Amino acid sequence: MSRLAIDAINDADVEGVVALWQRCGLTRPWNDPHADIALARRRDNSTVLLGRDDGAIVASVMVGHDGHRGWVYYVAVDPDCQKRGYGRVIMTAAEDWLRRAGIAKLQLLVRRENAQANAFYGSLGFELSTSVMFQKWLDGRATTPSN
Ligand SMILES: CC(C)(COP(=O)(O)OP(=O)(O)OC[C@H]1O[C@@H](n2cnc3c(N)ncnc32)[C@H](O)[C@@H]1OP(=O)(O)O)[C@@H](O)C(=O)NCCC(=O)NCCS
């Protein structure tokens, strides 16, 4: 039985969440994590869900929908707490959040070289899409290796 307690991010959690993402290697120079959190919390079509073990933030998922499909970002489990089922629990929480919003399909992006995450999503029943992703920065900057 998982000890993970799930709830939505609060103001007091922000620095702890950014630290978790840094420990998990999820931050990138072209993504400001504070701005990403603020944007996800601005409207009711997205949020950041947290998993707490004895009060400590050990898991996260940014979940939202665009009015058609659901998406997750920043899926993270503290390196000291991985392989205990917490990743599965936080993803189930994201799926439940999307179902409640009336969304039927969840999509996500994984860096090709992230073998750990590719195996994780495979275990959770996700299938590789045959679609190709196109991308463009809307502020005119040059394309980065990934988003
Ligand atoms: C990916 C990540 C969230 C998985 O979290 P976790 O708590 O270790 O995963 P769980 O213990 O819930 O594992 C769930 C399933 O995934 C599988 N899995 C997890 N990590 C795996 C790995 N490295 N290799 C193979 N399978 C793995 C587990 O075996 C389990 O499968 P099972 O239930 O069929 O046995 C975690 O490793 C992490 O935070 N990684 C760094 C950040 C990252 O890459 N996030 C994804 C960005 S797209």
Short mmCIF file of N, CA, C and O in Angstrom, two decimals, residues 10-137:
data_model
loop_
_atom_site.label_atom_id
_atom_site.label_comp_id
_atom_site.label_asym_id
_atom_site.label_seq_id
_atom_site.Cartn_x
_atom_site.Cartn_y
_atom_site.Cartn_z
N ASN A 10 0.83 24.15 -3.41
CA ASN A 10 0.52 25.43 -2.75
C ASN A 10 1.71 26.37 -2.92
O ASN A 10 2.81 25.92 -3.27
N ASP A 11 1.50 27.66 -2.59
CA ASP A 11 2.59 28.64 -2.71
C ASP A 11 3.84 28.16 -1.96
O ASP A 11 4.96 28.29 -2.45
N ALA A 12 3.65 27.60 -0.77
CA ALA A 12 4.78 27.22 0.07
C ALA A 12 5.57 26.04 -0.50
O ALA A 12 6.69 25.76 -0.06
N ASP A 13 5.00 25.35 -1.50
CA ASP A 13 5.65 24.16 -2.06
C ASP A 13 6.61 24.48 -3.21
O ASP A 13 7.39 23.61 -3.61
N VAL A 14 6.52 25.69 -3.77
CA VAL A 14 7.17 25.95 -5.06
C VAL A 14 8.67 25.68 -5.03
O VAL A 14 9.19 24.97 -5.91
N GLU A 15 9.38 26.19 -4.03
CA GLU A 15 10.84 26.00 -4.02
C GLU A 15 11.19 24.52 -3.87
O GLU A 15 12.14 24.02 -4.49
N GLY A 16 10.43 23.80 -3.08
CA GLY A 16 10.66 22.37 -2.90
C GLY A 16 10.43 21.59 -4.18
O GLY A 16 11.15 20.63 -4.48
N VAL A 17 9.45 22.01 -4.95
CA VAL A 17 9.15 21.33 -6.21
C VAL A 17 10.27 21.59 -7.23
O VAL A 17 10.73 20.67 -7.91
N VAL A 18 10.73 22.84 -7.30
CA VAL A 18 11.83 23.15 -8.23
C VAL A 18 13.07 22.34 -7.83
O VAL A 18 13.77 21.79 -8.70
N ALA A 19 13.33 22.23 -6.54
CA ALA A 19 14.49 21.43 -6.08
C ALA A 19 14.33 19.97 -6.46
O ALA A 19 15.29 19.31 -6.88
N LEU A 20 13.12 19.44 -6.35
CA LEU A 20 12.85 18.04 -6.76
C LEU A 20 13.14 17.87 -8.25
O LEU A 20 13.80 16.91 -8.66
N TRP A 21 12.67 18.81 -9.07
CA TRP A 21 12.90 18.71 -10.53
C TRP A 21 14.39 18.78 -10.84
O TRP A 21 14.87 18.08 -11.74
N GLN A 22 15.12 19.62 -10.08
CA GLN A 22 16.57 19.70 -10.32
C GLN A 22 17.25 18.38 -9.95
O GLN A 22 18.09 17.88 -10.68
N ARG A 23 16.85 17.81 -8.81
CA ARG A 23 17.44 16.52 -8.40
C ARG A 23 17.13 15.43 -9.41
O ARG A 23 17.90 14.49 -9.59
N CYS A 24 15.99 15.53 -10.09
CA CYS A 24 15.57 14.51 -11.05
C CYS A 24 16.08 14.81 -12.46
O CYS A 24 15.77 14.07 -13.40
N GLY A 25 16.84 15.90 -12.63
CA GLY A 25 17.40 16.23 -13.94
C GLY A 25 16.36 16.70 -14.96
O GLY A 25 16.54 16.52 -16.16
N LEU A 26 15.29 17.32 -14.48
CA LEU A 26 14.20 17.71 -15.39
C LEU A 26 14.26 19.17 -15.83
O LEU A 26 13.50 19.56 -16.70
N THR A 27 15.13 19.97 -15.23
CA THR A 27 15.16 21.38 -15.63
C THR A 27 16.08 21.55 -16.84
O THR A 27 17.05 20.81 -17.01
N ARG A 28 15.72 22.50 -17.69
CA ARG A 28 16.48 22.79 -18.90
C ARG A 28 16.68 24.30 -18.99
O ARG A 28 15.81 25.06 -18.54
N PRO A 29 17.81 24.75 -19.56
CA PRO A 29 18.09 26.19 -19.60
C PRO A 29 16.97 27.00 -20.25
O PRO A 29 16.77 28.16 -19.89
N TRP A 30 16.25 26.41 -21.18
CA TRP A 30 15.23 27.18 -21.91
C TRP A 30 13.85 27.11 -21.24
O TRP A 30 12.91 27.71 -21.71
N ASN A 31 13.73 26.38 -20.12
CA ASN A 31 12.48 26.34 -19.36
C ASN A 31 12.72 26.91 -17.97
O ASN A 31 13.53 26.37 -17.22
N ASP A 32 12.03 28.00 -17.62
CA ASP A 32 12.12 28.56 -16.26
C ASP A 32 11.09 27.83 -15.40
O ASP A 32 9.89 28.01 -15.59
N PRO A 33 11.54 26.99 -14.46
CA PRO A 33 10.57 26.18 -13.71
C PRO A 33 9.58 27.01 -12.90
O PRO A 33 8.41 26.63 -12.77
N HIS A 34 10.03 28.15 -12.35
CA HIS A 34 9.11 28.99 -11.59
C HIS A 34 8.00 29.53 -12.50
O HIS A 34 6.83 29.54 -12.13
N ALA A 35 8.38 29.98 -13.70
CA ALA A 35 7.39 30.49 -14.64
C ALA A 35 6.47 29.37 -15.11
O ALA A 35 5.26 29.56 -15.28
N ASP A 36 7.02 28.18 -15.31
CA ASP A 36 6.20 27.04 -15.74
C ASP A 36 5.16 26.70 -14.67
O ASP A 36 3.99 26.42 -14.99
N ILE A 37 5.56 26.73 -13.40
CA ILE A 37 4.62 26.44 -12.31
C ILE A 37 3.54 27.52 -12.25
O ILE A 37 2.34 27.22 -12.15
N ALA A 38 3.95 28.77 -12.34
CA ALA A 38 2.98 29.88 -12.27
C ALA A 38 1.96 29.77 -13.39
O ALA A 38 0.75 29.97 -13.18
N LEU A 39 2.42 29.45 -14.60
CA LEU A 39 1.50 29.35 -15.75
C LEU A 39 0.53 28.18 -15.55
O LEU A 39 -0.67 28.30 -15.83
N ALA A 40 1.04 27.06 -15.06
CA ALA A 40 0.18 25.88 -14.87
C ALA A 40 -0.88 26.13 -13.80
O ALA A 40 -1.93 25.49 -13.79
N ARG A 41 -0.60 27.05 -12.87
CA ARG A 41 -1.55 27.32 -11.77
C ARG A 41 -2.50 28.46 -12.10
O ARG A 41 -3.41 28.77 -11.31
N ARG A 42 -2.33 29.09 -13.27
CA ARG A 42 -3.08 30.32 -13.56
C ARG A 42 -4.55 30.05 -13.86
O ARG A 42 -5.40 30.85 -13.53
N ARG A 43 -4.83 28.93 -14.52
CA ARG A 43 -6.21 28.64 -14.90
C ARG A 43 -6.59 27.24 -14.42
O ARG A 43 -5.74 26.48 -13.96
N ASP A 44 -7.88 26.91 -14.56
CA ASP A 44 -8.30 25.63 -13.99
C ASP A 44 -8.15 24.45 -14.94
O ASP A 44 -8.58 23.35 -14.63
N ASN A 45 -7.53 24.67 -16.11
CA ASN A 45 -7.31 23.54 -17.02
C ASN A 45 -5.94 22.89 -16.81
O ASN A 45 -5.56 21.99 -17.57
N SER A 46 -5.21 23.34 -15.79
CA SER A 46 -3.91 22.71 -15.51
C SER A 46 -3.53 22.94 -14.05
O SER A 46 -4.01 23.88 -13.41
N THR A 47 -2.65 22.06 -13.57
CA THR A 47 -2.19 22.18 -12.17
C THR A 47 -0.90 21.38 -12.02
O THR A 47 -0.45 20.72 -12.96
N VAL A 48 -0.32 21.45 -10.85
CA VAL A 48 0.80 20.57 -10.49
C VAL A 48 0.34 19.76 -9.28
O VAL A 48 -0.03 20.32 -8.25
N LEU A 49 0.31 18.44 -9.45
CA LEU A 49 -0.04 17.54 -8.34
C LEU A 49 1.23 17.06 -7.68
O LEU A 49 2.23 16.77 -8.36
N LEU A 50 1.19 16.95 -6.35
CA LEU A 50 2.36 16.51 -5.59
C LEU A 50 2.04 15.25 -4.80
O LEU A 50 0.91 15.04 -4.36
N GLY A 51 3.06 14.42 -4.62
CA GLY A 51 2.96 13.26 -3.75
C GLY A 51 3.86 13.49 -2.55
O GLY A 51 5.04 13.81 -2.70
N ARG A 52 3.28 13.34 -1.36
CA ARG A 52 4.05 13.56 -0.12
C ARG A 52 4.14 12.26 0.67
O ARG A 52 3.14 11.55 0.82
N ASP A 53 5.35 12.02 1.15
CA ASP A 53 5.61 10.87 2.02
C ASP A 53 6.04 11.43 3.37
O ASP A 53 7.08 12.10 3.45
N ASP A 54 5.22 11.23 4.38
CA ASP A 54 5.49 11.82 5.70
C ASP A 54 5.66 13.34 5.60
O ASP A 54 6.53 13.91 6.27
N GLY A 55 4.91 13.96 4.73
CA GLY A 55 4.95 15.42 4.57
C GLY A 55 5.98 15.92 3.59
O GLY A 55 5.90 17.06 3.13
N ALA A 56 6.97 15.11 3.25
CA ALA A 56 8.02 15.55 2.33
C ALA A 56 7.56 15.37 0.88
O ALA A 56 6.98 14.33 0.53
N ILE A 57 7.85 16.38 0.05
CA ILE A 57 7.48 16.30 -1.37
C ILE A 57 8.44 15.34 -2.06
O ILE A 57 9.64 15.60 -2.14
N VAL A 58 7.91 14.21 -2.55
CA VAL A 58 8.78 13.21 -3.19
C VAL A 58 8.35 12.89 -4.62
O VAL A 58 9.05 12.16 -5.32
N ALA A 59 7.20 13.42 -5.05
CA ALA A 59 6.73 13.12 -6.40
C ALA A 59 5.95 14.30 -6.95
O ALA A 59 5.34 15.05 -6.18
N SER A 60 5.97 14.45 -8.26
CA SER A 60 5.21 15.53 -8.89
C SER A 60 4.75 15.13 -10.28
O SER A 60 5.33 14.24 -10.91
N VAL A 61 3.69 15.80 -10.71
CA VAL A 61 3.29 15.75 -12.12
C VAL A 61 2.58 17.06 -12.45
O VAL A 61 1.73 17.52 -11.69
N MET A 62 2.97 17.69 -13.55
CA MET A 62 2.22 18.83 -14.07
C MET A 62 1.22 18.24 -15.05
O MET A 62 1.60 17.51 -15.97
N VAL A 63 -0.06 18.50 -14.82
CA VAL A 63 -1.10 17.90 -15.66
C VAL A 63 -2.03 19.00 -16.15
O VAL A 63 -2.30 19.96 -15.44
N GLY A 64 -2.50 18.85 -17.38
CA GLY A 64 -3.41 19.83 -17.93
C GLY A 64 -4.02 19.34 -19.22
O GLY A 64 -3.68 18.27 -19.71
N HIS A 65 -4.96 20.12 -19.72
CA HIS A 65 -5.54 19.79 -21.02
C HIS A 65 -5.74 21.05 -21.83
O HIS A 65 -5.83 22.15 -21.28
N ASP A 66 -5.79 20.87 -23.14
CA ASP A 66 -5.92 22.01 -24.05
C ASP A 66 -7.35 22.12 -24.59
O ASP A 66 -7.58 22.77 -25.61
N GLY A 67 -8.29 21.44 -23.94
CA GLY A 67 -9.67 21.44 -24.40
C GLY A 67 -9.98 20.21 -25.23
O GLY A 67 -11.13 19.97 -25.58
N HIS A 68 -8.96 19.40 -25.54
CA HIS A 68 -9.15 18.19 -26.34
C HIS A 68 -8.38 17.02 -25.75
O HIS A 68 -8.95 16.04 -25.33
N ARG A 69 -7.04 17.16 -25.67
CA ARG A 69 -6.21 16.10 -25.11
C ARG A 69 -5.59 16.52 -23.78
O ARG A 69 -5.37 17.71 -23.53
N GLY A 70 -5.26 15.50 -22.98
CA GLY A 70 -4.54 15.75 -21.75
C GLY A 70 -3.04 15.57 -21.95
O GLY A 70 -2.61 14.78 -22.81
N TRP A 71 -2.25 16.29 -21.17
CA TRP A 71 -0.80 16.23 -21.26
C TRP A 71 -0.20 16.20 -19.85
O TRP A 71 -0.78 16.79 -18.93
N VAL A 72 0.92 15.56 -19.69
CA VAL A 72 1.67 15.66 -18.43
C VAL A 72 3.10 16.09 -18.73
O VAL A 72 3.66 15.77 -19.78
N TYR A 73 3.65 16.82 -17.79
CA TYR A 73 5.05 17.27 -17.82
C TYR A 73 5.62 17.13 -16.42
O TYR A 73 4.89 16.96 -15.44
N TYR A 74 6.93 17.27 -16.31
CA TYR A 74 7.60 17.27 -15.00
C TYR A 74 7.14 16.09 -14.12
O TYR A 74 6.81 16.26 -12.95
N VAL A 75 7.11 14.90 -14.70
CA VAL A 75 6.83 13.69 -13.92
C VAL A 75 8.11 13.32 -13.19
O VAL A 75 9.14 13.06 -13.80
N ALA A 76 8.06 13.34 -11.87
CA ALA A 76 9.29 13.16 -11.09
C ALA A 76 9.04 12.40 -9.81
O ALA A 76 8.02 12.61 -9.13
N VAL A 77 9.96 11.53 -9.47
CA VAL A 77 10.00 10.89 -8.15
C VAL A 77 11.41 11.08 -7.62
O VAL A 77 12.40 10.83 -8.34
N ASP A 78 11.51 11.54 -6.38
CA ASP A 78 12.82 11.77 -5.77
C ASP A 78 13.71 10.53 -5.95
O ASP A 78 13.26 9.41 -5.71
N PRO A 79 14.96 10.73 -6.39
CA PRO A 79 15.85 9.58 -6.63
C PRO A 79 15.94 8.63 -5.43
O PRO A 79 16.09 7.42 -5.62
N ASP A 80 15.81 9.15 -4.21
CA ASP A 80 15.88 8.28 -3.02
C ASP A 80 14.61 7.44 -2.83
O ASP A 80 14.59 6.56 -1.96
N CYS A 81 13.56 7.75 -3.59
CA CYS A 81 12.26 7.08 -3.38
C CYS A 81 11.77 6.36 -4.63
O CYS A 81 10.61 5.94 -4.69
N GLN A 82 12.64 6.24 -5.65
CA GLN A 82 12.20 5.60 -6.88
C GLN A 82 12.06 4.08 -6.71
O GLN A 82 12.58 3.52 -5.75
N LYS A 83 11.35 3.46 -7.65
CA LYS A 83 11.12 2.01 -7.67
C LYS A 83 10.30 1.51 -6.48
O LYS A 83 10.45 0.39 -6.03
N ARG A 84 9.45 2.39 -5.92
CA ARG A 84 8.55 1.98 -4.83
C ARG A 84 7.09 2.09 -5.27
O ARG A 84 6.20 1.99 -4.43
N GLY A 85 6.87 2.39 -6.53
CA GLY A 85 5.50 2.53 -7.02
C GLY A 85 4.96 3.94 -6.96
O GLY A 85 3.82 4.20 -7.35
N TYR A 86 5.78 4.91 -6.50
CA TYR A 86 5.29 6.29 -6.38
C TYR A 86 5.03 6.91 -7.76
O TYR A 86 4.10 7.70 -7.91
N GLY A 87 5.85 6.57 -8.74
CA GLY A 87 5.64 7.10 -10.09
C GLY A 87 4.29 6.66 -10.64
O GLY A 87 3.55 7.46 -11.21
N ARG A 88 3.97 5.40 -10.43
CA ARG A 88 2.67 4.88 -10.88
C ARG A 88 1.53 5.62 -10.17
O ARG A 88 0.52 5.99 -10.79
N VAL A 89 1.68 5.87 -8.87
CA VAL A 89 0.62 6.52 -8.09
C VAL A 89 0.41 7.97 -8.57
O VAL A 89 -0.73 8.42 -8.76
N ILE A 90 1.50 8.71 -8.81
CA ILE A 90 1.32 10.11 -9.21
C ILE A 90 0.74 10.19 -10.63
O ILE A 90 -0.06 11.07 -10.93
N MET A 91 1.09 9.22 -11.49
CA MET A 91 0.51 9.20 -12.84
C MET A 91 -0.98 8.83 -12.78
O MET A 91 -1.79 9.37 -13.55
N THR A 92 -1.35 7.92 -11.88
CA THR A 92 -2.77 7.58 -11.72
C THR A 92 -3.56 8.81 -11.26
O THR A 92 -4.68 9.06 -11.71
N ALA A 93 -2.94 9.60 -10.38
CA ALA A 93 -3.60 10.83 -9.91
C ALA A 93 -3.81 11.80 -11.08
O ALA A 93 -4.86 12.45 -11.18
N ALA A 94 -2.82 11.89 -11.97
CA ALA A 94 -2.96 12.77 -13.14
C ALA A 94 -4.07 12.25 -14.07
O ALA A 94 -4.88 13.03 -14.59
N GLU A 95 -4.11 10.94 -14.27
CA GLU A 95 -5.15 10.36 -15.13
C GLU A 95 -6.54 10.62 -14.54
O GLU A 95 -7.47 10.97 -15.26
N ASP A 96 -6.67 10.45 -13.22
CA ASP A 96 -7.96 10.69 -12.57
C ASP A 96 -8.36 12.16 -12.70
O ASP A 96 -9.53 12.48 -12.95
N TRP A 97 -7.38 13.06 -12.57
CA TRP A 97 -7.65 14.51 -12.70
C TRP A 97 -8.20 14.81 -14.10
O TRP A 97 -9.18 15.55 -14.26
N LEU A 98 -7.59 14.18 -15.11
CA LEU A 98 -8.03 14.41 -16.50
C LEU A 98 -9.42 13.81 -16.75
O LEU A 98 -10.26 14.43 -17.41
N ARG A 99 -9.65 12.61 -16.21
CA ARG A 99 -10.98 11.99 -16.37
C ARG A 99 -12.06 12.90 -15.79
O ARG A 99 -13.11 13.09 -16.39
N ARG A 100 -11.78 13.46 -14.62
CA ARG A 100 -12.76 14.35 -13.99
C ARG A 100 -13.01 15.59 -14.84
O ARG A 100 -14.08 16.18 -14.79
N ALA A 101 -12.01 15.97 -15.65
CA ALA A 101 -12.16 17.14 -16.53
C ALA A 101 -12.81 16.76 -17.85
O ALA A 101 -13.00 17.61 -18.73
N GLY A 102 -13.16 15.47 -18.02
CA GLY A 102 -13.85 15.03 -19.24
C GLY A 102 -12.91 14.71 -20.39
O GLY A 102 -13.34 14.62 -21.54
N ILE A 103 -11.64 14.51 -20.10
CA ILE A 103 -10.63 14.25 -21.14
C ILE A 103 -10.45 12.74 -21.32
O ILE A 103 -10.31 12.00 -20.34
N ALA A 104 -10.43 12.30 -22.59
CA ALA A 104 -10.43 10.85 -22.86
C ALA A 104 -9.04 10.29 -23.15
O ALA A 104 -8.85 9.07 -23.08
N LYS A 105 -8.08 11.14 -23.50
CA LYS A 105 -6.78 10.61 -23.92
C LYS A 105 -5.64 11.43 -23.33
O LYS A 105 -5.71 12.67 -23.31
N LEU A 106 -4.63 10.73 -22.86
CA LEU A 106 -3.44 11.38 -22.29
C LEU A 106 -2.24 11.17 -23.20
O LEU A 106 -1.98 10.04 -23.62
N GLN A 107 -1.56 12.25 -23.52
CA GLN A 107 -0.36 12.19 -24.36
C GLN A 107 0.81 12.79 -23.58
O GLN A 107 0.62 13.61 -22.68
N LEU A 108 2.01 12.38 -23.92
CA LEU A 108 3.18 12.94 -23.23
C LEU A 108 4.41 12.82 -24.12
O LEU A 108 4.44 12.01 -25.05
N LEU A 109 5.38 13.66 -23.83
CA LEU A 109 6.63 13.68 -24.58
C LEU A 109 7.75 13.14 -23.71
O LEU A 109 7.85 13.51 -22.54
N VAL A 110 8.55 12.26 -24.26
CA VAL A 110 9.70 11.70 -23.53
C VAL A 110 10.93 11.87 -24.41
O VAL A 110 10.87 11.57 -25.61
N ARG A 111 12.01 12.33 -23.82
CA ARG A 111 13.25 12.40 -24.61
C ARG A 111 13.66 10.99 -24.99
O ARG A 111 13.62 10.07 -24.16
N ARG A 112 14.05 10.85 -26.26
CA ARG A 112 14.38 9.53 -26.81
C ARG A 112 15.42 8.80 -25.96
O ARG A 112 15.34 7.60 -25.74
N GLU A 113 16.40 9.58 -25.44
CA GLU A 113 17.52 8.96 -24.71
C GLU A 113 17.17 8.62 -23.26
O GLU A 113 17.98 8.00 -22.57
N ASN A 114 15.98 9.00 -22.81
CA ASN A 114 15.60 8.74 -21.41
C ASN A 114 15.02 7.32 -21.30
O ASN A 114 13.81 7.11 -21.23
N ALA A 115 15.92 6.33 -21.25
CA ALA A 115 15.51 4.92 -21.26
C ALA A 115 14.64 4.59 -20.04
O ALA A 115 13.67 3.84 -20.14
N GLN A 116 15.00 5.17 -18.90
CA GLN A 116 14.25 4.94 -17.66
C GLN A 116 12.79 5.35 -17.83
O GLN A 116 11.87 4.57 -17.52
N ALA A 117 12.57 6.54 -18.36
CA ALA A 117 11.21 7.03 -18.51
C ALA A 117 10.47 6.26 -19.60
O ALA A 117 9.28 5.96 -19.46
N ASN A 118 11.16 5.89 -20.67
CA ASN A 118 10.51 5.11 -21.73
C ASN A 118 10.01 3.78 -21.16
O ASN A 118 8.89 3.35 -21.45
N ALA A 119 10.84 3.12 -20.33
CA ALA A 119 10.44 1.84 -19.72
C ALA A 119 9.28 2.06 -18.74
O ALA A 119 8.33 1.27 -18.69
N PHE A 120 9.37 3.14 -17.99
CA PHE A 120 8.32 3.47 -17.00
C PHE A 120 6.95 3.62 -17.69
O PHE A 120 5.98 2.96 -17.29
N TYR A 121 6.90 4.44 -18.73
CA TYR A 121 5.60 4.66 -19.39
C TYR A 121 5.10 3.39 -20.07
O TYR A 121 3.89 3.13 -20.11
N GLY A 122 6.02 2.58 -20.59
CA GLY A 122 5.63 1.30 -21.16
C GLY A 122 4.96 0.42 -20.11
O GLY A 122 3.92 -0.20 -20.36
N SER A 123 5.53 0.39 -18.90
CA SER A 123 4.95 -0.40 -17.81
C SER A 123 3.57 0.09 -17.42
O SER A 123 2.74 -0.68 -16.94
N LEU A 124 3.32 1.39 -17.63
CA LEU A 124 2.03 1.97 -17.26
C LEU A 124 0.99 1.84 -18.36
O LEU A 124 -0.13 2.36 -18.24
N GLY A 125 1.34 1.17 -19.46
CA GLY A 125 0.35 0.91 -20.52
C GLY A 125 0.33 1.94 -21.63
O GLY A 125 -0.56 1.90 -22.49
N PHE A 126 1.29 2.87 -21.64
CA PHE A 126 1.34 3.85 -22.73
C PHE A 126 1.96 3.21 -23.96
O PHE A 126 2.88 2.39 -23.85
N GLU A 127 1.45 3.58 -25.13
CA GLU A 127 1.97 3.05 -26.39
C GLU A 127 2.63 4.17 -27.17
O GLU A 127 2.21 5.33 -27.10
N LEU A 128 3.66 3.80 -27.92
CA LEU A 128 4.38 4.77 -28.74
C LEU A 128 3.45 5.29 -29.84
O LEU A 128 2.83 4.50 -30.55
N SER A 129 3.36 6.59 -29.98
CA SER A 129 2.52 7.18 -31.02
C SER A 129 3.21 7.09 -32.37
O SER A 129 4.43 7.14 -32.46
N THR A 130 2.42 6.98 -33.43
CA THR A 130 2.99 6.98 -34.77
C THR A 130 3.03 8.40 -35.35
O THR A 130 3.53 8.61 -36.44
N SER A 131 2.51 9.37 -34.59
CA SER A 131 2.51 10.75 -35.08
C SER A 131 3.90 11.36 -34.95
O SER A 131 4.70 10.96 -34.11
N VAL A 132 4.16 12.36 -35.76
CA VAL A 132 5.41 13.12 -35.68
C VAL A 132 5.08 14.44 -35.00
O VAL A 132 4.02 15.02 -35.23
N MET A 133 5.97 14.91 -34.13
CA MET A 133 5.71 16.18 -33.46
C MET A 133 6.43 17.32 -34.18
O MET A 133 7.61 17.19 -34.48
N PHE A 134 5.72 18.39 -34.45
CA PHE A 134 6.32 19.62 -34.97
C PHE A 134 6.35 20.63 -33.84
O PHE A 134 5.49 20.61 -32.95
N GLN A 135 7.33 21.53 -33.87
CA GLN A 135 7.42 22.52 -32.80
C GLN A 135 7.98 23.84 -33.32
O GLN A 135 8.69 23.88 -34.32
N LYS A 136 7.62 24.90 -32.61
CA LYS A 136 8.06 26.25 -33.00
C LYS A 136 7.97 27.16 -31.77
O LYS A 136 6.93 27.15 -31.08
N TRP A 137 9.04 27.88 -31.46
CA TRP A 137 8.97 28.87 -30.39
C TRP A 137 8.19 30.07 -30.90
O TRP A 137 8.46 30.57 -32.00
#
